Tab-separated table of C-alpha atoms and ligand atoms in Angstrom:
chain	number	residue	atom	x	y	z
A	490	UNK	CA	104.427	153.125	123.116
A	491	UNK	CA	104.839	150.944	120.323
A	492	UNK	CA	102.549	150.035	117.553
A	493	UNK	CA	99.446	147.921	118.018
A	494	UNK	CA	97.946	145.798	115.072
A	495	UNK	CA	96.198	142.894	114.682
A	496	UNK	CA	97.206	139.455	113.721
A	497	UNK	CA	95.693	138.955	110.453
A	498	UNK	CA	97.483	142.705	109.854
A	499	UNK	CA	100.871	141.213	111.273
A	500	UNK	CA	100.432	137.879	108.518
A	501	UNK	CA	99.708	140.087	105.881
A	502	UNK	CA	103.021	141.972	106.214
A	503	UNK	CA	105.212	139.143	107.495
A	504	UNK	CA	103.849	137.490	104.180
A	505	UNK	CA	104.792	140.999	102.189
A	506	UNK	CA	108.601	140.705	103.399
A	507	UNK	CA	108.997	137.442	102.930
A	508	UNK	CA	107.293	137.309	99.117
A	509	UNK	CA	110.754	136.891	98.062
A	510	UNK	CA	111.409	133.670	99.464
A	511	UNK	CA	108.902	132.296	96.867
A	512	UNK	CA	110.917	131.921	94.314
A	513	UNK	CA	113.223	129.209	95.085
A	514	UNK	CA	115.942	128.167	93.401
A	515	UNK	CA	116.331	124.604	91.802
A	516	UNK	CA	119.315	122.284	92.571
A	517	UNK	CA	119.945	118.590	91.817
A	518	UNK	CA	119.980	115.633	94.200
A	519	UNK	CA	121.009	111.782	93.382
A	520	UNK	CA	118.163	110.079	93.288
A	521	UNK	CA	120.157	107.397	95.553
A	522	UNK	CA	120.639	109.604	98.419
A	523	UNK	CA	118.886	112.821	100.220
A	524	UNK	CA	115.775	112.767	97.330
A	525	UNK	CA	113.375	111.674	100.011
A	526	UNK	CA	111.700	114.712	101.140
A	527	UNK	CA	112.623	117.161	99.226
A	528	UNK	CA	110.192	118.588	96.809
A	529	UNK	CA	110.760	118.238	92.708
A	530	UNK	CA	110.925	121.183	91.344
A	531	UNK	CA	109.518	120.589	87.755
A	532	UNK	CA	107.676	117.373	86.041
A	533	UNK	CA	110.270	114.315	85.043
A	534	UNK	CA	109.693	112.766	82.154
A	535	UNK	CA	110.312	109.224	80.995
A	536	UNK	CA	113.110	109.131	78.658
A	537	UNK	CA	111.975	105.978	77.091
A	538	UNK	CA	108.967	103.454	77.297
A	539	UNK	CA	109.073	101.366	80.891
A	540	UNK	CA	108.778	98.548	80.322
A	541	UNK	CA	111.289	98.983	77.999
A	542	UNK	CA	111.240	95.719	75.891
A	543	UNK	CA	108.798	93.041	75.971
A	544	UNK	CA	108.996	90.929	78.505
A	545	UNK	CA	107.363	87.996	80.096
A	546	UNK	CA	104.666	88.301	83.599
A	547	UNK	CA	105.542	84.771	85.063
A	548	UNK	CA	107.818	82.068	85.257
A	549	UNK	CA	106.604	79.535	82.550
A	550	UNK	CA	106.481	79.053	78.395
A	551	UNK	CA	106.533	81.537	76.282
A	552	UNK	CA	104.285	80.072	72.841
A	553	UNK	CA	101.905	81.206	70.270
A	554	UNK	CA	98.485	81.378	71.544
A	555	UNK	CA	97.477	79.578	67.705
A	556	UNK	CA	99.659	76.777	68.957
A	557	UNK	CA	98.526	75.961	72.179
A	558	UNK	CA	94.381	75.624	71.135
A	559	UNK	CA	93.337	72.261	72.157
A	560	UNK	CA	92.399	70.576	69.287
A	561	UNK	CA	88.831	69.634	71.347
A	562	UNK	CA	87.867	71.099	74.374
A	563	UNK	CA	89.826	69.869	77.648
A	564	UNK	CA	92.234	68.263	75.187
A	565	UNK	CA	95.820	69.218	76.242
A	566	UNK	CA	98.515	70.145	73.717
A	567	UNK	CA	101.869	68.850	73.922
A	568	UNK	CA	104.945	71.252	72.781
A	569	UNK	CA	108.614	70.560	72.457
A	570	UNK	CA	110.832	72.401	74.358
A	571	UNK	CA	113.823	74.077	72.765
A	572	UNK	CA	115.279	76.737	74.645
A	573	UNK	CA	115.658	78.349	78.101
A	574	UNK	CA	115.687	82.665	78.461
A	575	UNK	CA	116.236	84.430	81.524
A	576	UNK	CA	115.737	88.129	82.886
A	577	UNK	CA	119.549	88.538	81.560
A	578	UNK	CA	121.444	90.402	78.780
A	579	UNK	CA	120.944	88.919	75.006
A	580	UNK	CA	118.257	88.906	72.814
A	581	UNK	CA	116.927	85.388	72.433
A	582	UNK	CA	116.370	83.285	69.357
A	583	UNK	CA	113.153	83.933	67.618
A	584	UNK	CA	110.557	81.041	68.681
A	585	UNK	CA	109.555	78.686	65.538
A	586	UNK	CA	106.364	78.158	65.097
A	587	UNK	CA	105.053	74.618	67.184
A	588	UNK	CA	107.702	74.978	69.918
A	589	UNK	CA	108.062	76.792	73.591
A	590	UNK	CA	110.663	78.235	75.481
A	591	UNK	CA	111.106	78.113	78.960
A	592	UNK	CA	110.981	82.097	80.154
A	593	UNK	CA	111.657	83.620	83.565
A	594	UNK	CA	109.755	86.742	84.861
A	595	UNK	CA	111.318	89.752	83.363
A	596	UNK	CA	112.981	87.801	80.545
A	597	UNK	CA	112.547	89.526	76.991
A	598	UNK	CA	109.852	87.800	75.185
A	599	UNK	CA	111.227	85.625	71.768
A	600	UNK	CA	109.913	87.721	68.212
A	601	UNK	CA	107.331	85.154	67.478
A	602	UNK	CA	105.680	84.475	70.513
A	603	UNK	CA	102.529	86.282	72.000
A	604	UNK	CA	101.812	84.154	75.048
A	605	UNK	CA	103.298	83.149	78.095
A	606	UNK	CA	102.001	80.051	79.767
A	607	UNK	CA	102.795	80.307	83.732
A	608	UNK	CA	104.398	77.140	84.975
A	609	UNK	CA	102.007	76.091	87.614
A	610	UNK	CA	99.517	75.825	84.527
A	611	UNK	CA	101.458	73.142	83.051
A	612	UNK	CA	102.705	69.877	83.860
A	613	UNK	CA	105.904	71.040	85.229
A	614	UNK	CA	104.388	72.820	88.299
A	615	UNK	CA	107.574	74.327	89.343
A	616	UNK	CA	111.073	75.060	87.840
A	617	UNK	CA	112.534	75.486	91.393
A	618	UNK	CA	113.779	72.270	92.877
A	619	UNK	CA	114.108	74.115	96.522
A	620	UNK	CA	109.922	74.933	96.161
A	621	UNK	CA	107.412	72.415	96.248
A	622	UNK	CA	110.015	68.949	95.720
A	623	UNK	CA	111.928	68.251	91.964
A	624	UNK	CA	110.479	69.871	89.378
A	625	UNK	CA	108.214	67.775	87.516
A	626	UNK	CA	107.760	67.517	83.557
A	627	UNK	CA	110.050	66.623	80.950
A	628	UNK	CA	113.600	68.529	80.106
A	629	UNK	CA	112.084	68.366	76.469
A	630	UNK	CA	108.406	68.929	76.254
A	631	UNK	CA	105.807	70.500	78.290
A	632	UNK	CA	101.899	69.772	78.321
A	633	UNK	CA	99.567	72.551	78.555
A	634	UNK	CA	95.530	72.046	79.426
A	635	UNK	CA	94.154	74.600	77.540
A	636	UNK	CA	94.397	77.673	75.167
A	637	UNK	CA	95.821	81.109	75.938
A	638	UNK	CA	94.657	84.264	74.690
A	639	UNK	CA	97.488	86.343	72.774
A	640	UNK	CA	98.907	88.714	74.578
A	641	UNK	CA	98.709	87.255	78.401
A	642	UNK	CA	101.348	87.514	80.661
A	643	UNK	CA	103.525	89.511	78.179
A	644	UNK	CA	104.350	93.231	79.486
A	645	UNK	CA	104.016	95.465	76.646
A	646	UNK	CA	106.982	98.094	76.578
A	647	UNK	CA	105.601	101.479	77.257
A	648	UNK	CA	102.509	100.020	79.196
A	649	UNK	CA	103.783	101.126	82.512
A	650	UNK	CA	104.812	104.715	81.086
A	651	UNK	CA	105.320	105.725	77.506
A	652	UNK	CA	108.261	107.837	76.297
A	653	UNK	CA	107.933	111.375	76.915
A	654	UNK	CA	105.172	110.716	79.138
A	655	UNK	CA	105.390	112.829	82.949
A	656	UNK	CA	106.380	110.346	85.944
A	657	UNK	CA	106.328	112.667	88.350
A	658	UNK	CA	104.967	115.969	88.406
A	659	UNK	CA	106.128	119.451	89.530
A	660	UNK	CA	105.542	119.535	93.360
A	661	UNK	CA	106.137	115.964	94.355
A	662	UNK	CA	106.678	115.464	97.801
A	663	UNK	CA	109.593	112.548	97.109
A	664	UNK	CA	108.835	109.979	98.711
A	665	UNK	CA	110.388	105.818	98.593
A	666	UNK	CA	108.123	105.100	95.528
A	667	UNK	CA	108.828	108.400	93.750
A	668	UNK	CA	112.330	107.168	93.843
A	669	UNK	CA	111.413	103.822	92.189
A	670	UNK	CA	109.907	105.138	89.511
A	671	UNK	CA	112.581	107.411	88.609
A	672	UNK	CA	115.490	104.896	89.238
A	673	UNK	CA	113.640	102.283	86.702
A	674	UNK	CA	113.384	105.206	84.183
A	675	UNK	CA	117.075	105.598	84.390
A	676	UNK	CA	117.362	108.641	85.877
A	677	UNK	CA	119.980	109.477	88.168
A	678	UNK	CA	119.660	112.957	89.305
A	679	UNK	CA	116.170	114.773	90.241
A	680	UNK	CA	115.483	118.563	90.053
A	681	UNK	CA	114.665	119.242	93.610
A	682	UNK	CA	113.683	122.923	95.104
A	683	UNK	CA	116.404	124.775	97.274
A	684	UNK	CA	115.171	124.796	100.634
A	685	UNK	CA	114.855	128.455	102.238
A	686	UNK	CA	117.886	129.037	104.395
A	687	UNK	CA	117.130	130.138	107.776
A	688	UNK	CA	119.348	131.620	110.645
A	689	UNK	CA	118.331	130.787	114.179
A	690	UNK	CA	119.217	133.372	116.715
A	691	UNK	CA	118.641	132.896	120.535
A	692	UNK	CA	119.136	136.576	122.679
A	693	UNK	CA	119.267	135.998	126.220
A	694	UNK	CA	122.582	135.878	128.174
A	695	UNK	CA	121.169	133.339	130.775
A	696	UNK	CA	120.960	131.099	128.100
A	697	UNK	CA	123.331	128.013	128.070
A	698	UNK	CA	122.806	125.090	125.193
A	699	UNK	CA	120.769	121.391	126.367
A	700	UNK	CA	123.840	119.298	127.841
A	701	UNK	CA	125.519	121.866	129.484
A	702	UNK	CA	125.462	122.424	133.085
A	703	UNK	CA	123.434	125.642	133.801
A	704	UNK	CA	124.908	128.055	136.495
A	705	UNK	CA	122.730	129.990	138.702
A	706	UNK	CA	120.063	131.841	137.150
A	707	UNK	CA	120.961	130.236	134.234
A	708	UNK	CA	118.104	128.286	131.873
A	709	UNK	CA	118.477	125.861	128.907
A	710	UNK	CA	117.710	127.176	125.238
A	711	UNK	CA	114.603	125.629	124.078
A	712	UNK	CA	113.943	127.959	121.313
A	713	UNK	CA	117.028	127.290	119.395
A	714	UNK	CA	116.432	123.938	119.420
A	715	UNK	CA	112.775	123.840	118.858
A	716	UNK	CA	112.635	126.780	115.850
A	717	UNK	CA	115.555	124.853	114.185
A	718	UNK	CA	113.266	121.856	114.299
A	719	UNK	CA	110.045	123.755	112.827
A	720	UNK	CA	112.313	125.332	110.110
A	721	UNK	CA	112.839	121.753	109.256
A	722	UNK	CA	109.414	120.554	109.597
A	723	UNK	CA	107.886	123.187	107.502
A	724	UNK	CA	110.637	122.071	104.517
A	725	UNK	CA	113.632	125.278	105.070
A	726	UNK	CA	117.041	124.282	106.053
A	727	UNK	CA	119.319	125.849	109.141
A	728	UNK	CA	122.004	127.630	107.495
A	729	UNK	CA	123.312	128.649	111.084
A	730	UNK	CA	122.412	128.292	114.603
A	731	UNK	CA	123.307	131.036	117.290
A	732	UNK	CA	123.076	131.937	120.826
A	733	UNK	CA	124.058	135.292	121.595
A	734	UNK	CA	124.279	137.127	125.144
A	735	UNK	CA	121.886	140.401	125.735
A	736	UNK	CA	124.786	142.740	124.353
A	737	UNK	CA	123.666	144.741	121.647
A	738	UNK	CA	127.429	144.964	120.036
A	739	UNK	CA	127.498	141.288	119.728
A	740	UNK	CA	123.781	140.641	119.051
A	741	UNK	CA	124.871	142.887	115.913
A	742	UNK	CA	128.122	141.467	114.828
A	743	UNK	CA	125.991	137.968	115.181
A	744	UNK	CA	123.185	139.104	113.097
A	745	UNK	CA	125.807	140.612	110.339
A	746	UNK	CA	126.216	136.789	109.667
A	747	UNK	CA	123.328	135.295	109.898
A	748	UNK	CA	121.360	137.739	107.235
A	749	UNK	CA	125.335	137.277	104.861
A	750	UNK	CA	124.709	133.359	105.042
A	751	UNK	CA	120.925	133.122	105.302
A	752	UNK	CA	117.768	134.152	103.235
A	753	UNK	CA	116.083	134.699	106.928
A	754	UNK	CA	116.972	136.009	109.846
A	755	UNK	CA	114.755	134.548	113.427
A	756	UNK	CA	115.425	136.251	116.822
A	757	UNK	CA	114.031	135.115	119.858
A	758	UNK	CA	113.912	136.981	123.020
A	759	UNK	CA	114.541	140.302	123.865
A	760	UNK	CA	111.911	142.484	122.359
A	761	UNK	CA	109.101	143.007	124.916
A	762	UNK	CA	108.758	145.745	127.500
A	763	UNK	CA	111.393	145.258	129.978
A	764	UNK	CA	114.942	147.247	130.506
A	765	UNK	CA	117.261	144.627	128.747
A	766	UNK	CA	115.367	144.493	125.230
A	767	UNK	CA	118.776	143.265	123.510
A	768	UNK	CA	117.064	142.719	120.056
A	769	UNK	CA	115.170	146.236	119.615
A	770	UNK	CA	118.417	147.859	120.906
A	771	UNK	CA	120.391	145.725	118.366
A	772	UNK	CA	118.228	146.967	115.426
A	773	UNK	CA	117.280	149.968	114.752
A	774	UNK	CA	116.130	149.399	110.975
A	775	UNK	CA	113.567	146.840	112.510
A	776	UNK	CA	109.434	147.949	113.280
A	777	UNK	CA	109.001	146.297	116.930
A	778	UNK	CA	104.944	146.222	117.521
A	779	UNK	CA	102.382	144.955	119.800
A	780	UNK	CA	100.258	142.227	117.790
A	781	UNK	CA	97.129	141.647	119.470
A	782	UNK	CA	97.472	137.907	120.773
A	783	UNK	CA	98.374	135.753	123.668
A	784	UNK	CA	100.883	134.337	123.696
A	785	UNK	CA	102.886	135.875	121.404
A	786	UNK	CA	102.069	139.573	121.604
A	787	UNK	CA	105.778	141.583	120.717
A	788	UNK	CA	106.775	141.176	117.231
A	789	UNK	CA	109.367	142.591	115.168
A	790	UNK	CA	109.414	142.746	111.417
A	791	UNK	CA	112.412	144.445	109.176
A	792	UNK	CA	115.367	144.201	106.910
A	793	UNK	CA	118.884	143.615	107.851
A	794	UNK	CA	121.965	143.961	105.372
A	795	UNK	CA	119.186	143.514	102.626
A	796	UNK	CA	117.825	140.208	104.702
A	797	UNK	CA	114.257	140.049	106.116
A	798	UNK	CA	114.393	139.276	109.826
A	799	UNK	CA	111.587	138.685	112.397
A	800	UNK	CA	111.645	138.648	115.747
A	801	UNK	CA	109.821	136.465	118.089
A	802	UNK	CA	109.144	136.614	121.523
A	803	UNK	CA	111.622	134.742	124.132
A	804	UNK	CA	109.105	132.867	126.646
A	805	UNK	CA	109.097	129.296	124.432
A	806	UNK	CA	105.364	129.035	123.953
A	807	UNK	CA	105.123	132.465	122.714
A	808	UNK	CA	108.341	131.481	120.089
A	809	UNK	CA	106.826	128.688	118.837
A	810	UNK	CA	103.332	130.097	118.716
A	811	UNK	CA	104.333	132.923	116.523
A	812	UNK	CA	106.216	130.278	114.278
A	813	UNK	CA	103.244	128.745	113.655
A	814	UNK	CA	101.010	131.655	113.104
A	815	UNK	CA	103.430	134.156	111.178
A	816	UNK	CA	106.049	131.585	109.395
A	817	UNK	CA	105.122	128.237	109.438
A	818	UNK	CA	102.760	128.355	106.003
A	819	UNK	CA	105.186	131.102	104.282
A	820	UNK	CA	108.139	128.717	104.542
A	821	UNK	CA	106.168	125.588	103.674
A	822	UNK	CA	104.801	127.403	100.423
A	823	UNK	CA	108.630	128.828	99.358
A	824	UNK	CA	109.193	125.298	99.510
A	825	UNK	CA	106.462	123.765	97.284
A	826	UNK	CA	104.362	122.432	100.337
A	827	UNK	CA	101.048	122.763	101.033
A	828	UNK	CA	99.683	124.906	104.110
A	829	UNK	CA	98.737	122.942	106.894
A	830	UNK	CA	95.089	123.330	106.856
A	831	UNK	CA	93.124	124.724	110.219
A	832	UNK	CA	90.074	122.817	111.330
A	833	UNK	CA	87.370	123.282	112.970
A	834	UNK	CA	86.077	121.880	116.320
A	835	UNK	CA	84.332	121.609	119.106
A	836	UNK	CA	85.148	122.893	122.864
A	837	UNK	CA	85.133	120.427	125.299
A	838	UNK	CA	84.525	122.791	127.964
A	839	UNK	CA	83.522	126.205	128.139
A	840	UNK	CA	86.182	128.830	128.362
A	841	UNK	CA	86.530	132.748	129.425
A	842	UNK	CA	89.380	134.822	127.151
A	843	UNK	CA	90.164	138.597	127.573
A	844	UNK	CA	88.149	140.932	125.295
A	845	UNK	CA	90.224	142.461	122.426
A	846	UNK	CA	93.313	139.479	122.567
A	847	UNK	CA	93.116	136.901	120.081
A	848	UNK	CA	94.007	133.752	122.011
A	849	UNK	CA	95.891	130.561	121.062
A	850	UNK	CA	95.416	128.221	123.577
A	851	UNK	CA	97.071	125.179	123.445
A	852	UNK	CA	94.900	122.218	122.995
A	853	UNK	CA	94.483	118.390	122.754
A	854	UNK	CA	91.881	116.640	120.348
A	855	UNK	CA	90.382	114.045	123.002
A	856	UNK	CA	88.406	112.096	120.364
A	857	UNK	CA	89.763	110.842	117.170
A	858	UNK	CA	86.635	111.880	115.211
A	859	UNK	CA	88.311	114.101	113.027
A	860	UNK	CA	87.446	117.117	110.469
A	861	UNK	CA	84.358	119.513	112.267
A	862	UNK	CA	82.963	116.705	114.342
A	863	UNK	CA	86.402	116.443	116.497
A	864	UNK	CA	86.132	118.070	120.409
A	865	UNK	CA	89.480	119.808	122.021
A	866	UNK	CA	90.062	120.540	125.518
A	867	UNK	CA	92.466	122.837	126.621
A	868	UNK	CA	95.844	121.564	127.894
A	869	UNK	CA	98.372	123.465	130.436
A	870	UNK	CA	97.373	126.850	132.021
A	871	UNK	CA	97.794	129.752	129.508
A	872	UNK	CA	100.959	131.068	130.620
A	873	UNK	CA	103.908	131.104	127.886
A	874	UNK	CA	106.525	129.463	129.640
A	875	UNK	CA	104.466	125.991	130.479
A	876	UNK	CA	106.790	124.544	127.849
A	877	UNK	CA	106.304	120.888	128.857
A	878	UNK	CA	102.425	121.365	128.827
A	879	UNK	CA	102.770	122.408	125.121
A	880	UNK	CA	104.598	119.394	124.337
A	881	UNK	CA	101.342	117.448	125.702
A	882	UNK	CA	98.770	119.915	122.573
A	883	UNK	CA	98.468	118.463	119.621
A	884	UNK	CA	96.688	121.755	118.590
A	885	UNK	CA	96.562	125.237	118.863
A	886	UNK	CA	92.504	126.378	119.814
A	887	UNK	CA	92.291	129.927	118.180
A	888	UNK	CA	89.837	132.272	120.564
A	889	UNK	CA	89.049	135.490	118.141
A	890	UNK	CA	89.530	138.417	119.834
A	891	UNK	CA	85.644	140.149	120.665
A	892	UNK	CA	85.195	136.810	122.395
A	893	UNK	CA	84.655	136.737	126.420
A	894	UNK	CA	83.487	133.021	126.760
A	895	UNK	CA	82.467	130.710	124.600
A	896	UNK	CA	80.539	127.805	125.642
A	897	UNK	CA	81.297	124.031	125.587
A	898	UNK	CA	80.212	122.756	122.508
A	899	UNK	CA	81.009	125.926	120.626
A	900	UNK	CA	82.944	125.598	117.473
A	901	UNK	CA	86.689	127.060	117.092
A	902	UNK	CA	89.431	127.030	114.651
A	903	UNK	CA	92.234	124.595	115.581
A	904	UNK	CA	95.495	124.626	114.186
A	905	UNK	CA	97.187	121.207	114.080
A	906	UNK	CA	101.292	121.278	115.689
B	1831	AMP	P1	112.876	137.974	126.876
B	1831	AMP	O1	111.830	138.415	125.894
B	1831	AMP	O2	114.238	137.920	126.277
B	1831	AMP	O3	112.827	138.798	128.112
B	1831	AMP	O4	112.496	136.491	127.288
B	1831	AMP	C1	111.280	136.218	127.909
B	1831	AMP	C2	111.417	134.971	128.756
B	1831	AMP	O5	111.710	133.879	127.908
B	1831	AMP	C3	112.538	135.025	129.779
B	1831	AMP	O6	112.102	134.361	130.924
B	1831	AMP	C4	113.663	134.274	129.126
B	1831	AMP	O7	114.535	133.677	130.031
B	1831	AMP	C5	112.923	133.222	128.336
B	1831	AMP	N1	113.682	132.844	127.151
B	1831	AMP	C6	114.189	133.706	126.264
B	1831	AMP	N2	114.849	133.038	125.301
B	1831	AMP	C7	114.750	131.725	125.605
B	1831	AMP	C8	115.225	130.545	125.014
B	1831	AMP	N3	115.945	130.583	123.879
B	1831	AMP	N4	114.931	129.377	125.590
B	1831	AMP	C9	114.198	129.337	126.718
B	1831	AMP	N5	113.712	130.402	127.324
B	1831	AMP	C10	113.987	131.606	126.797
B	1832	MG	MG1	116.064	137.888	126.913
């Protein structure tokens, strides 16, 4: 008879073996490629002032505000126009006092002006012949209807970020915009966390891989393929993939791999109560218990070569259930990511569970209310191989264990897939 605990009991020492994983290591990743999801693994700093040189807001004249006040109110003032700059290398000319410059968004700002006058405000309208007709206004002068306050429409360097200021702090999520803001800082390279490394391991020797033709008796592997893809989800990497027939010699020679390559070893299959238990046979050194739930009751917990392995149950539901319940919010934190937060709702119908079980039924939110006022049904019947009726829950219900029925209307715990 093997040992019986409970599930907050089996969390509590999954999250013991694993406490190693927390401390990830840091690599580097251009920020031009493969940033984007990966979480930064200390705060970046601007190495300068962005903007980093005064520049101009608009397409216009860049003046002095003293020169452009009318001389009565409504009166416009007339400048001469003596130069062109554009957002281009060079420093230009510094402006003389009683003149403009043409100036292009972006273009550095003449020492001497303080103002930039946007086109449309004077009586070219437009530089851009291919806009609104020719542009209008003479080559030489341009007319402006009324004063400007120093300072407008110049970008100040440093006003975006000053030097030595944080652009992106420890625990970023990188995202598209993250990357922006780094790339116009200049920085090439990002310090990024190293994602845990996990080894996916299906047991079963009926087991033959999605796009092969299955023999008789014979079934696809869904929990390769689907733990693979929650290792991803919850921010770890796949540092190997295997499918291994119920032989304990090669479940053993496989597993002498996986724990050399990976930080963390997953099993499937093979570990409940019937005669060909391939993964308890495999491994010895590894505590096989009863955890009181449905679906997802035999788990197995241990070292192997110095690597922590656990080992889920086979039926799909069950696999994927304990992922979520045991692993999901371990790997996410290793990784710098947030737990996924359970919420609380409402039963759309009333339900009967086994005393003594804790239950995770899967479930569907069937109003988009959201936080405690949300309802859930239940989807698919509760056995652990409906596979395709998971993929139609969005949640998992979570029916505590002293509970026999529980009434429609009465709150539960959901946790979101
Ligand atoms: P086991 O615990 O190995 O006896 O597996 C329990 C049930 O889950 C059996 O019906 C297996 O065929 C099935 N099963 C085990 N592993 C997988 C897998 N990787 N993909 C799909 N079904 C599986
Ligand atoms: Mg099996």
């Amino acid at each position: 008879m093997s040992e019986r605990v409970d599930v907050e009991q089996h969390r509590a020492d999954v999250a013991e073996l694993l406490a190693g994983l927390a401390d990830r290591p840091t690599e580097e990743v251009p920020v031009h490629e493969g940033a984007v999801g990966r979480v930064l693994a200390s705060d970046v700093v601007a190495p300068g002032p962005l903007p980093r040189f005064r520049n101009s807001q608009m397409d216009g004249f860049a003046v002095r505000a003293a020169d452009v006040a009318p001389a009565r109110p409504g009166a416009p003032v007339t400048l001469p126009v003596v130069g062109d700059v554009a957002a281009a290398p060079g420093e230009p000319a510094p402006l003389e006092p009683g003149t403009a410059v043409r100036i292009m968004t972006g273009a550095p700002v003449p020492v001497g002006a303080d103002a930039v006058v946007p086109v449309e405000d004077t009586d070219h309208v437009t530089f851009n012949a291919r806009g609104d007709g020719a542009p209008r206004g003479s080559a030489t002068k341009v007319e402006i209807a009324r004063g400007r306050e120093a300072g407008e429409f110049v970008r100040e360097p440093g006003s975006d970020v000053a030097e030595g200021a944080v652009v992106l702090r420890a625990g970023t999520v990188l995202a598209p915009h993250h990357v922006a803001a780094a790339a116009a800082c200049g920085i090439a390279r990002l310090p990024v966390r190293v994602p845990v490394s996990v080894a996916v391991v299906s047991t079963g020797s009926e087991l033959v891989a999605p796009g092969d033709e299955p023999g008789p008796g014979q079934i696809w592997d869904a929990n390769g393929p689907a733990l693979a893809a929650a290792v991803v989800a919850a921010g770890g990497r796949v540092g190997l993939r295997l499918a291994v027939p119920d032989d304990p010699e090669v479940v053993r020679t496989g597993l002498e791999r996986a724990a050399a390559l990976c930080d963390l070893v997953l099993t499937t299959g093979g570990v409940s109560q019937g005669a060909y238990e391939v993964v308890k046979d495999a491994l010895p050194e590894v505590t096989f218990r009863s955890v009181a739930m449905q679906p997802g009751g035999p788990q197995g917990l241990g070292r192997f070569a110095g690597t922590p392995v656990l080992a889920f149950p086979g039926n799909p539901v069950s696999a994927q259930v304990s992922f979520v319940v045991f692993l999901r919010d371990l790997l996410r934190q290793a990784g710098g990511l947030p737990p996924v937060r359970r919420v609380p709702a409402a039963l759309d119908a009333a339900i009967v569970s086994p005393a003594g079980r804790r239950q995770l039924l899967r479930g569907r939110r069937v109003d988009d209310a959201g936080g405690a006022g949300a309802r859930v049904a239940v989807v698919g019947g509760p056995g652990s191989h409906l596979v395709a009726s998971m993929a139609a829950a969005d949640v998992l219900i979570d029916v505590p264990a002293a509970a026999t029925r529980l009434d429609e209307g009465a709150e539960v715990i959901t946790w979101p897939l």
